[in-house]
């Protein structure tokens, strides 16, 4: 099935798609970043979807680098097998995404694989209050490598203006972790993350892209805590205004399908089930570095609703290119 390129996508802008999030490209944030255990999750809002997210590039090896800043706060929540007081958090991290698009076809689709490698420049927390009778956790800041996110298989189908990718991601829990530390760079549990991505790209230059998935989480043996399975949906609607520039509106919806289980959430009335939603602007700009096309992508997502999770703002600036 032939790939249909929207009329306003020039070769430079199209090369952005060589590193587009066709893998359901999850940003791997530290364990204090967003929802579930510790009010955090492998899922990061806005990270699974982008401009023309379902469109596959030609065979080759491609890269994308994301610089992300998150600032937010959360009230009391389970962490490390105990109940932790609320805190404010500021996070800076970088994510390198490597994508291999093969010339192998299976079930009428192109086979793709990839890996995401996160590095935390700085994550700092400020304790808002202490909880009587609860041992105090460490506070301060931290940096280092987080959990890699492997996509062993992704299949992409193209049919005219419709583009679809089915993928399976795996969180590999090798990042730094200490159950007694408030600031961790890894989750210390495995997760399997099947996703489906769809893009509608008519020749008029409009772009409607969305990614839905479910995180199936395994138990954190260090804390005897299991984060309930998590549904996530990311959507982006955009218009390519010129052959090298596009503007859009991004949004997300997040909902835990099951309550958390473990020593603390089992005692809580709601089982510490998390939910949230957010919205914000996005842009993409195609430029050239010598003969190499590079695309810059920017996003700002503001949380408009949150329950049992961090509430704040995510700002990202990305660059995508082909090797």
GROMACS .gro file of C-alpha atoms in nm:
model
  323
    1UNK     CA    1   0.000   0.000   0.000
    2UNK     CA    2   0.145   0.333  -0.103
    3UNK     CA    3   0.215   0.612   0.143
    4UNK     CA    4   0.012   0.924   0.069
    5UNK     CA    5   0.206   1.238   0.156
    6UNK     CA    6  -0.004   1.547   0.239
    7UNK     CA    7   0.042   1.819  -0.023
    8UNK     CA    8   0.212   2.066   0.213
    9UNK     CA    9   0.470   1.818   0.344
   10UNK     CA   10   0.795   1.897   0.162
   11UNK     CA   11   1.086   1.653   0.163
   12UNK     CA   12   1.242   1.839   0.457
   13UNK     CA   13   0.930   1.827   0.671
   14UNK     CA   14   0.858   1.472   0.558
   15UNK     CA   15   1.198   1.366   0.691
   16UNK     CA   16   1.071   1.458   1.036
   17UNK     CA   17   0.857   1.149   1.000
   18UNK     CA   18   1.173   0.942   0.981
   19UNK     CA   19   1.181   0.975   1.356
   20UNK     CA   20   0.812   1.026   1.423
   21UNK     CA   21   0.660   0.843   1.719
   22UNK     CA   22   0.539   0.549   1.515
   23UNK     CA   23   0.647   0.328   1.803
   24UNK     CA   24   0.400   0.486   2.042
   25UNK     CA   25   0.710   0.671   2.151
   26UNK     CA   26   0.690   0.682   2.529
   27UNK     CA   27   0.903   0.925   2.722
   28UNK     CA   28   1.052   0.740   3.016
   29UNK     CA   29   1.022   0.973   3.312
   30UNK     CA   30   1.164   0.914   3.660
   31UNK     CA   31   0.941   0.743   3.910
   32UNK     CA   32   0.830   1.071   4.064
   33UNK     CA   33   0.701   1.220   3.742
   34UNK     CA   34   0.329   1.153   3.693
   35UNK     CA   35   0.068   0.886   3.828
   36UNK     CA   36  -0.003   0.554   4.021
   37UNK     CA   37   0.270   0.438   4.272
   38UNK     CA   38   0.422   0.757   4.409
   39UNK     CA   39   0.172   0.944   4.191
   40UNK     CA   40   0.394   0.856   3.896
   41UNK     CA   41   0.388   0.635   3.586
   42UNK     CA   42   0.577   0.516   3.282
   43UNK     CA   43   0.320   0.707   3.079
   44UNK     CA   44   0.401   1.074   3.018
   45UNK     CA   45   0.126   1.297   2.871
   46UNK     CA   46   0.176   1.392   2.507
   47UNK     CA   47   0.469   1.158   2.454
   48UNK     CA   48   0.282   0.889   2.262
   49UNK     CA   49   0.150   1.101   1.980
   50UNK     CA   50   0.273   1.370   1.743
   51UNK     CA   51   0.239   1.524   1.399
   52UNK     CA   52   0.158   1.247   1.146
   53UNK     CA   53   0.231   0.991   1.416
   54UNK     CA   54   0.096   0.697   1.214
   55UNK     CA   55   0.297   0.765   0.897
   56UNK     CA   56   0.597   0.534   0.845
   57UNK     CA   57   0.920   0.653   0.679
   58UNK     CA   58   1.126   0.464   0.419
   59UNK     CA   59   1.359   0.185   0.542
   60UNK     CA   60   1.655   0.307   0.746
   61UNK     CA   61   1.778   0.403   1.093
   62UNK     CA   62   1.653   0.730   1.240
   63UNK     CA   63   1.678   0.935   1.558
   64UNK     CA   64   1.485   1.186   1.759
   65UNK     CA   65   1.598   1.372   2.071
   66UNK     CA   66   1.351   1.518   2.321
   67UNK     CA   67   1.437   1.773   2.590
   68UNK     CA   68   1.157   1.785   2.847
   69UNK     CA   69   1.077   2.001   3.149
   70UNK     CA   70   0.800   1.909   3.390
   71UNK     CA   71   0.687   2.108   3.692
   72UNK     CA   72   0.402   2.000   3.915
   73UNK     CA   73   0.277   1.910   4.261
   74UNK     CA   74   0.088   1.631   4.431
   75UNK     CA   75  -0.074   1.566   4.770
   76UNK     CA   76  -0.017   1.269   5.000
   77UNK     CA   77   0.024   0.940   4.811
   78UNK     CA   78   0.167   0.586   4.850
   79UNK     CA   79   0.543   0.565   4.796
   80UNK     CA   80   0.790   0.297   4.898
   81UNK     CA   81   0.524   0.094   5.078
   82UNK     CA   82   0.423   0.386   5.299
   83UNK     CA   83   0.219   0.706   5.279
   84UNK     CA   84   0.427   1.003   5.165
   85UNK     CA   85   0.344   1.370   5.217
   86UNK     CA   86   0.272   1.603   4.929
   87UNK     CA   87   0.554   1.764   4.736
   88UNK     CA   88   0.648   2.002   4.455
   89UNK     CA   89   0.867   1.867   4.175
   90UNK     CA   90   1.076   2.010   3.893
   91UNK     CA   91   1.217   1.770   3.635
   92UNK     CA   92   1.456   1.813   3.341
   93UNK     CA   93   1.531   1.508   3.129
   94UNK     CA   94   1.645   1.405   2.783
   95UNK     CA   95   1.520   1.116   2.574
   96UNK     CA   96   1.702   0.970   2.275
   97UNK     CA   97   1.476   0.761   2.049
   98UNK     CA   98   1.631   0.529   1.792
   99UNK     CA   99   1.406   0.377   1.524
  100UNK     CA  100   1.484   0.102   1.274
  101UNK     CA  101   1.245   0.083   0.980
  102UNK     CA  102   1.302  -0.237   0.785
  103UNK     CA  103   1.210  -0.341   0.432
  104UNK     CA  104   1.041  -0.652   0.575
  105UNK     CA  105   0.666  -0.683   0.519
  106UNK     CA  106   0.442  -0.899   0.735
  107UNK     CA  107   0.063  -0.916   0.722
  108UNK     CA  108   0.076  -0.640   0.462
  109UNK     CA  109   0.259  -0.408   0.702
  110UNK     CA  110   0.610  -0.268   0.738
  111UNK     CA  111   0.807  -0.410   1.034
  112UNK     CA  112   0.966  -0.150   1.264
  113UNK     CA  113   1.160  -0.169   1.594
  114UNK     CA  114   1.320   0.080   1.829
  115UNK     CA  115   1.439   0.181   2.173
  116UNK     CA  116   1.409   0.491   2.393
  117UNK     CA  117   1.699   0.584   2.622
  118UNK     CA  118   1.621   0.839   2.898
  119UNK     CA  119   1.870   1.048   3.092
  120UNK     CA  120   1.763   1.273   3.378
  121UNK     CA  121   1.963   1.595   3.400
  122UNK     CA  122   1.798   1.699   3.725
  123UNK     CA  123   1.492   1.612   3.927
  124UNK     CA  124   1.435   1.804   4.249
  125UNK     CA  125   1.156   1.789   4.506
  126UNK     CA  126   1.044   2.012   4.792
  127UNK     CA  127   0.844   1.852   5.073
  128UNK     CA  128   0.518   2.038   5.139
  129UNK     CA  129   0.443   1.882   5.478
  130UNK     CA  130   0.515   1.582   5.696
  131UNK     CA  131   0.265   1.314   5.795
  132UNK     CA  132   0.258   1.226   6.168
  133UNK     CA  133   0.363   0.869   6.235
  134UNK     CA  134   0.520   0.821   5.891
  135UNK     CA  135   0.895   0.788   5.838
  136UNK     CA  136   1.036   1.077   5.639
  137UNK     CA  137   1.181   1.003   5.295
  138UNK     CA  138   1.493   1.158   5.145
  139UNK     CA  139   1.447   1.491   4.970
  140UNK     CA  140   1.669   1.691   4.738
  141UNK     CA  141   1.770   1.623   4.378
  142UNK     CA  142   1.906   1.346   4.159
  143UNK     CA  143   2.032   1.271   3.806
  144UNK     CA  144   2.125   0.969   3.594
  145UNK     CA  145   1.979   0.708   3.358
  146UNK     CA  146   1.618   0.592   3.379
  147UNK     CA  147   1.449   0.276   3.252
  148UNK     CA  148   1.495   0.200   2.880
  149UNK     CA  149   1.177   0.142   2.677
  150UNK     CA  150   1.210  -0.127   2.410
  151UNK     CA  151   0.976  -0.168   2.113
  152UNK     CA  152   1.062  -0.511   1.968
  153UNK     CA  153   0.779  -0.503   1.715
  154UNK     CA  154   0.570  -0.238   1.543
  155UNK     CA  155   0.365  -0.293   1.227
  156UNK     CA  156   0.263  -0.005   1.001
  157UNK     CA  157  -0.012  -0.009   0.739
  158UNK     CA  158  -0.078   0.266   0.482
  159UNK     CA  159  -0.397   0.303   0.280
  160UNK     CA  160  -0.427   0.632   0.095
  161UNK     CA  161  -0.471   0.909   0.352
  162UNK     CA  162  -0.505   0.659   0.638
  163UNK     CA  163  -0.201   0.536   0.831
  164UNK     CA  164  -0.204   0.292   1.122
  165UNK     CA  165   0.066   0.148   1.347
  166UNK     CA  166   0.025  -0.132   1.603
  167UNK     CA  167   0.314  -0.167   1.848
  168UNK     CA  168   0.418  -0.335   2.172
  169UNK     CA  169   0.651  -0.157   2.413
  170UNK     CA  170   0.832  -0.299   2.716
  171UNK     CA  171   0.963  -0.101   3.012
  172UNK     CA  172   1.293  -0.255   3.129
  173UNK     CA  173   1.343  -0.180   3.503
  174UNK     CA  174   1.717  -0.117   3.522
  175UNK     CA  175   1.716   0.252   3.622
  176UNK     CA  176   1.839   0.362   3.965
  177UNK     CA  177   1.590   0.270   4.240
  178UNK     CA  178   1.579   0.272   4.620
  179UNK     CA  179   1.249   0.203   4.794
  180UNK     CA  180   1.346   0.444   5.075
  181UNK     CA  181   1.427   0.728   4.838
  182UNK     CA  182   1.169   0.987   4.737
  183UNK     CA  183   1.360   1.053   4.412
  184UNK     CA  184   1.403   0.748   4.188
  185UNK     CA  185   1.506   0.729   3.824
  186UNK     CA  186   1.355   0.385   3.758
  187UNK     CA  187   1.023   0.213   3.828
  188UNK     CA  188   1.159  -0.120   3.955
  189UNK     CA  189   0.883  -0.315   3.780
  190UNK     CA  190   0.817  -0.445   3.430
  191UNK     CA  191   0.538  -0.308   3.212
  192UNK     CA  192   0.400  -0.417   2.875
  193UNK     CA  193   0.247  -0.140   2.668
  194UNK     CA  194   0.050  -0.234   2.352
  195UNK     CA  195  -0.055   0.072   2.150
  196UNK     CA  196  -0.243   0.158   1.833
  197UNK     CA  197  -0.170   0.479   1.640
  198UNK     CA  198  -0.378   0.631   1.361
  199UNK     CA  199  -0.321   0.933   1.136
  200UNK     CA  200  -0.553   1.088   0.879
  201UNK     CA  201  -0.347   1.299   0.637
  202UNK     CA  202  -0.557   1.445   0.354
  203UNK     CA  203  -0.396   1.648   0.075
  204UNK     CA  204  -0.554   1.965   0.218
  205UNK     CA  205  -0.275   1.974   0.479
  206UNK     CA  206  -0.478   1.878   0.784
  207UNK     CA  207  -0.343   1.623   1.029
  208UNK     CA  208  -0.550   1.424   1.279
  209UNK     CA  209  -0.335   1.180   1.476
  210UNK     CA  210  -0.407   0.977   1.787
  211UNK     CA  211  -0.253   0.699   1.994
  212UNK     CA  212  -0.431   0.474   2.244
  213UNK     CA  213  -0.275   0.211   2.466
  214UNK     CA  214  -0.297   0.014   2.789
  215UNK     CA  215  -0.008  -0.028   3.032
  216UNK     CA  216  -0.011  -0.372   3.194
  217UNK     CA  217   0.201  -0.338   3.509
  218UNK     CA  218   0.378  -0.608   3.708
  219UNK     CA  219   0.445  -0.597   4.084
  220UNK     CA  220   0.721  -0.392   4.239
  221UNK     CA  221   0.877  -0.662   4.457
  222UNK     CA  222   1.070  -0.409   4.666
  223UNK     CA  223   0.750  -0.248   4.797
  224UNK     CA  224   0.497  -0.529   4.735
  225UNK     CA  225   0.304  -0.271   4.531
  226UNK     CA  226   0.122  -0.324   4.201
  227UNK     CA  227   0.015  -0.023   3.997
  228UNK     CA  228  -0.328  -0.078   3.840
  229UNK     CA  229  -0.337  -0.115   3.462
  230UNK     CA  230  -0.350   0.223   3.287
  231UNK     CA  231  -0.537   0.344   2.977
  232UNK     CA  232  -0.389   0.639   2.789
  233UNK     CA  233  -0.508   0.835   2.486
  234UNK     CA  234  -0.311   1.112   2.312
  235UNK     CA  235  -0.460   1.323   2.032
  236UNK     CA  236  -0.320   1.594   1.804
  237UNK     CA  237  -0.508   1.802   1.547
  238UNK     CA  238  -0.286   2.018   1.325
  239UNK     CA  239  -0.266   2.220   1.005
  240UNK     CA  240   0.044   2.261   0.787
  241UNK     CA  241   0.034   2.635   0.718
  242UNK     CA  242   0.338   2.642   0.487
  243UNK     CA  243   0.558   2.373   0.328
  244UNK     CA  244   0.787   2.392   0.634
  245UNK     CA  245   0.564   2.489   0.927
  246UNK     CA  246   0.267   2.339   1.110
  247UNK     CA  247   0.059   2.434   1.413
  248UNK     CA  248  -0.163   2.210   1.621
  249UNK     CA  249  -0.346   2.142   1.944
  250UNK     CA  250  -0.244   1.842   2.154
  251UNK     CA  251  -0.433   1.672   2.434
  252UNK     CA  252  -0.441   1.360   2.647
  253UNK     CA  253  -0.674   1.152   2.865
  254UNK     CA  254  -0.542   0.911   3.127
  255UNK     CA  255  -0.741   0.665   3.340
  256UNK     CA  256  -0.639   0.379   3.563
  257UNK     CA  257  -0.856   0.077   3.486
  258UNK     CA  258  -0.784  -0.094   3.819
  259UNK     CA  259  -0.703   0.024   4.167
  260UNK     CA  260  -0.348  -0.008   4.292
  261UNK     CA  261  -0.279  -0.294   4.532
  262UNK     CA  262  -0.031  -0.323   4.818
  263UNK     CA  263   0.016  -0.239   5.186
  264UNK     CA  264  -0.099   0.125   5.153
  265UNK     CA  265  -0.360   0.143   4.871
  266UNK     CA  266  -0.548  -0.156   5.013
  267UNK     CA  267  -0.627   0.067   5.313
  268UNK     CA  268  -0.743   0.361   5.101
  269UNK     CA  269  -1.109   0.398   5.005
  270UNK     CA  270  -1.039   0.463   4.635
  271UNK     CA  271  -0.743   0.224   4.607
  272UNK     CA  272  -0.540   0.524   4.488
  273UNK     CA  273  -0.681   0.503   4.135
  274UNK     CA  274  -0.551   0.787   3.916
  275UNK     CA  275  -0.694   0.989   3.629
  276UNK     CA  276  -0.613   1.306   3.439
  277UNK     CA  277  -0.647   1.514   3.125
  278UNK     CA  278  -0.455   1.799   2.963
  279UNK     CA  279  -0.434   2.018   2.655
  280UNK     CA  280  -0.195   2.263   2.492
  281UNK     CA  281  -0.035   2.398   2.172
  282UNK     CA  282   0.217   2.223   1.947
  283UNK     CA  283   0.428   2.325   1.647
  284UNK     CA  284   0.671   2.174   1.397
  285UNK     CA  285   0.929   2.351   1.182
  286UNK     CA  286   1.145   2.195   0.910
  287UNK     CA  287   1.501   2.330   0.870
  288UNK     CA  288   1.824   2.219   0.703
  289UNK     CA  289   2.166   2.168   0.857
  290UNK     CA  290   2.386   2.158   0.549
  291UNK     CA  291   2.226   1.895   0.329
  292UNK     CA  292   2.054   1.723   0.620
  293UNK     CA  293   1.685   1.794   0.688
  294UNK     CA  294   1.598   1.838   1.055
  295UNK     CA  295   1.258   1.900   1.205
  296UNK     CA  296   1.198   2.083   1.533
  297UNK     CA  297   0.889   1.999   1.736
  298UNK     CA  298   0.762   2.191   2.039
  299UNK     CA  299   0.478   2.118   2.283
  300UNK     CA  300   0.326   2.260   2.598
  301UNK     CA  301   0.067   2.049   2.782
  302UNK     CA  302  -0.122   2.190   3.081
  303UNK     CA  303  -0.303   1.950   3.314
  304UNK     CA  304  -0.667   2.058   3.335
  305UNK     CA  305  -0.780   1.766   3.548
  306UNK     CA  306  -0.593   1.533   3.783
  307UNK     CA  307  -0.676   1.290   4.061
  308UNK     CA  308  -0.412   1.104   4.266
  309UNK     CA  309  -0.139   1.221   4.029
  310UNK     CA  310   0.096   1.510   3.971
  311UNK     CA  311  -0.072   1.826   3.844
  312UNK     CA  312   0.135   2.071   3.640
  313UNK     CA  313   0.286   2.154   3.301
  314UNK     CA  314   0.498   1.957   3.052
  315UNK     CA  315   0.708   2.151   2.800
  316UNK     CA  316   0.919   1.973   2.537
  317UNK     CA  317   1.147   2.066   2.247
  318UNK     CA  318   1.251   1.792   2.005
  319UNK     CA  319   1.475   1.748   1.702
  320UNK     CA  320   1.436   1.462   1.451
  321UNK     CA  321   1.674   1.353   1.177
  322UNK     CA  322   1.785   1.059   0.964
  323UNK     CA  323   2.125   0.889   0.976
   0.00000   0.00000   0.00000
